[in-house]
Coordinates of C-alpha atoms in Angstrom, one line a residue:
M19 CA -2.4 -35.4 -8.5
W20 CA -3.9 -32.8 -10.8
S21 CA -3.0 -32.6 -14.5
D22 CA -3.9 -29.7 -16.8
V23 CA -6.3 -30.7 -19.5
A24 CA -7.4 -27.3 -21.0
F25 CA -7.2 -23.6 -20.5
T26 CA -9.8 -21.0 -21.2
A27 CA -8.8 -17.3 -21.3
L28 CA -10.7 -14.7 -19.3
P29 CA -11.3 -11.3 -20.7
P30 CA -9.1 -8.4 -19.4
G31 CA -10.1 -7.1 -15.9
W32 CA -10.1 -10.4 -14.0
V33 CA -7.7 -10.6 -11.0
N34 CA -6.5 -13.1 -8.4
V35 CA -6.5 -11.6 -4.9
Y36 CA -3.9 -12.6 -2.3
R37 CA -3.7 -11.6 1.4
M38 CA -0.2 -10.4 2.4
D39 CA 1.4 -11.1 5.8
D40 CA 0.7 -7.5 6.9
G41 CA -3.0 -7.8 6.2
T42 CA -3.1 -5.9 2.9
Y43 CA -4.3 -7.4 -0.3
E44 CA -2.5 -7.6 -3.7
T45 CA -4.0 -8.4 -7.0
E46 CA -2.5 -10.0 -10.1
P47 CA -4.2 -10.3 -13.5
C48 CA -5.9 -13.7 -13.9
P49 CA -5.2 -15.0 -17.3
G50 CA -8.0 -17.6 -17.3
V51 CA -9.1 -20.9 -15.8
L52 CA -7.6 -24.3 -15.9
L53 CA -9.5 -27.5 -16.4
Q54 CA -7.7 -30.2 -14.5
E55 CA -8.2 -33.9 -14.0
A56 CA -7.0 -36.4 -11.5
T57 CA -6.8 -40.2 -12.0
Q58 CA -4.2 -41.0 -9.4
Y59 CA -3.3 -40.0 -5.9
K60 CA 0.0 -40.5 -4.0
E61 CA -0.1 -42.6 -0.8
C62 CA 2.8 -41.9 1.7
W63 CA 3.9 -43.7 4.8
D64 CA 7.0 -44.1 7.0
E65 CA 8.6 -47.5 7.1
E66 CA 11.4 -48.7 9.4
V67 CA 14.4 -49.9 7.5
G68 CA 17.6 -50.8 9.4
G69 CA 16.6 -48.9 12.5
S70 CA 15.6 -45.7 10.7
N71 CA 12.4 -44.4 9.2
V72 CA 12.2 -44.2 5.4
L73 CA 9.4 -42.3 3.6
R74 CA 7.7 -44.6 1.1
T75 CA 5.3 -43.6 -1.6
R76 CA 3.2 -45.2 -4.2
R77 CA 0.7 -44.1 -6.8
C78 CA -2.8 -45.4 -6.6
E79 CA -5.5 -45.4 -9.3
M80 CA -8.8 -43.6 -8.6
D81 CA -12.0 -42.7 -10.4
R82 CA -11.5 -39.7 -12.7
E83 CA -12.2 -36.3 -11.1
T84 CA -12.1 -32.9 -12.7
R85 CA -12.0 -29.4 -11.4
T86 CA -11.9 -25.9 -12.9
V87 CA -9.6 -23.4 -11.1
P88 CA -8.4 -19.9 -11.6
A89 CA -4.9 -19.7 -13.1
E90 CA -1.9 -17.6 -12.3
I91 CA 1.3 -17.2 -14.2
C92 CA 4.3 -18.3 -12.1
V93 CA 7.8 -18.3 -13.7
G94 CA 6.3 -18.3 -17.2
N95 CA 4.0 -21.3 -16.5
L96 CA 0.3 -21.5 -15.7
S97 CA -0.6 -22.9 -12.3
P98 CA -3.6 -23.0 -10.0
A99 CA -3.9 -19.7 -8.1
C100 CA -6.1 -21.4 -5.5
D101 CA -3.2 -23.7 -4.5
V102 CA -1.2 -20.7 -3.2
S103 CA -1.6 -20.5 0.6
N104 CA -2.5 -16.8 0.7
Y105 CA -5.0 -16.9 -2.2
V106 CA -8.3 -15.2 -1.3
T107 CA -10.5 -15.1 -4.5
T108 CA -10.8 -14.4 -8.2
A109 CA -13.1 -11.6 -9.3
T110 CA -13.2 -8.7 -11.7
A111 CA -11.1 -5.8 -10.6
E112 CA -14.3 -3.7 -10.3
E113 CA -16.0 -6.4 -8.0
W114 CA -12.9 -6.6 -5.8
E115 CA -12.5 -2.9 -5.4
G116 CA -16.2 -2.7 -4.3
Q117 CA -15.7 -5.6 -1.8
E118 CA -12.4 -4.2 -0.5
A119 CA -14.1 -0.8 0.0
G120 CA -16.9 -2.5 1.9
E121 CA -14.4 -4.2 4.2
A122 CA -12.6 -0.9 4.9
G123 CA -15.9 0.6 5.9
E124 CA -16.6 -2.0 8.5

């Protein structure tokens, strides 16, 4: 379970790239990177109670882990762009245009 610890803004020109269902790419400005930490994880299992299955969960402690991830703005909040299923990469708009042009030439 990741929690935001800090945010560092990126200069203008950075974008998050997403692959659409039709195979095209869309970019959105990347506001910066999130520093996140995890000290717990959630364990889930099914348990039979009265003849039917019930989903049970519990939080478990773990050693502290950190990660730095590109952010996106979703409904006015910062969230990890890389957690979106169609996320491809984060790059400068110039780098992405060059990479996309290279893919089109293949």
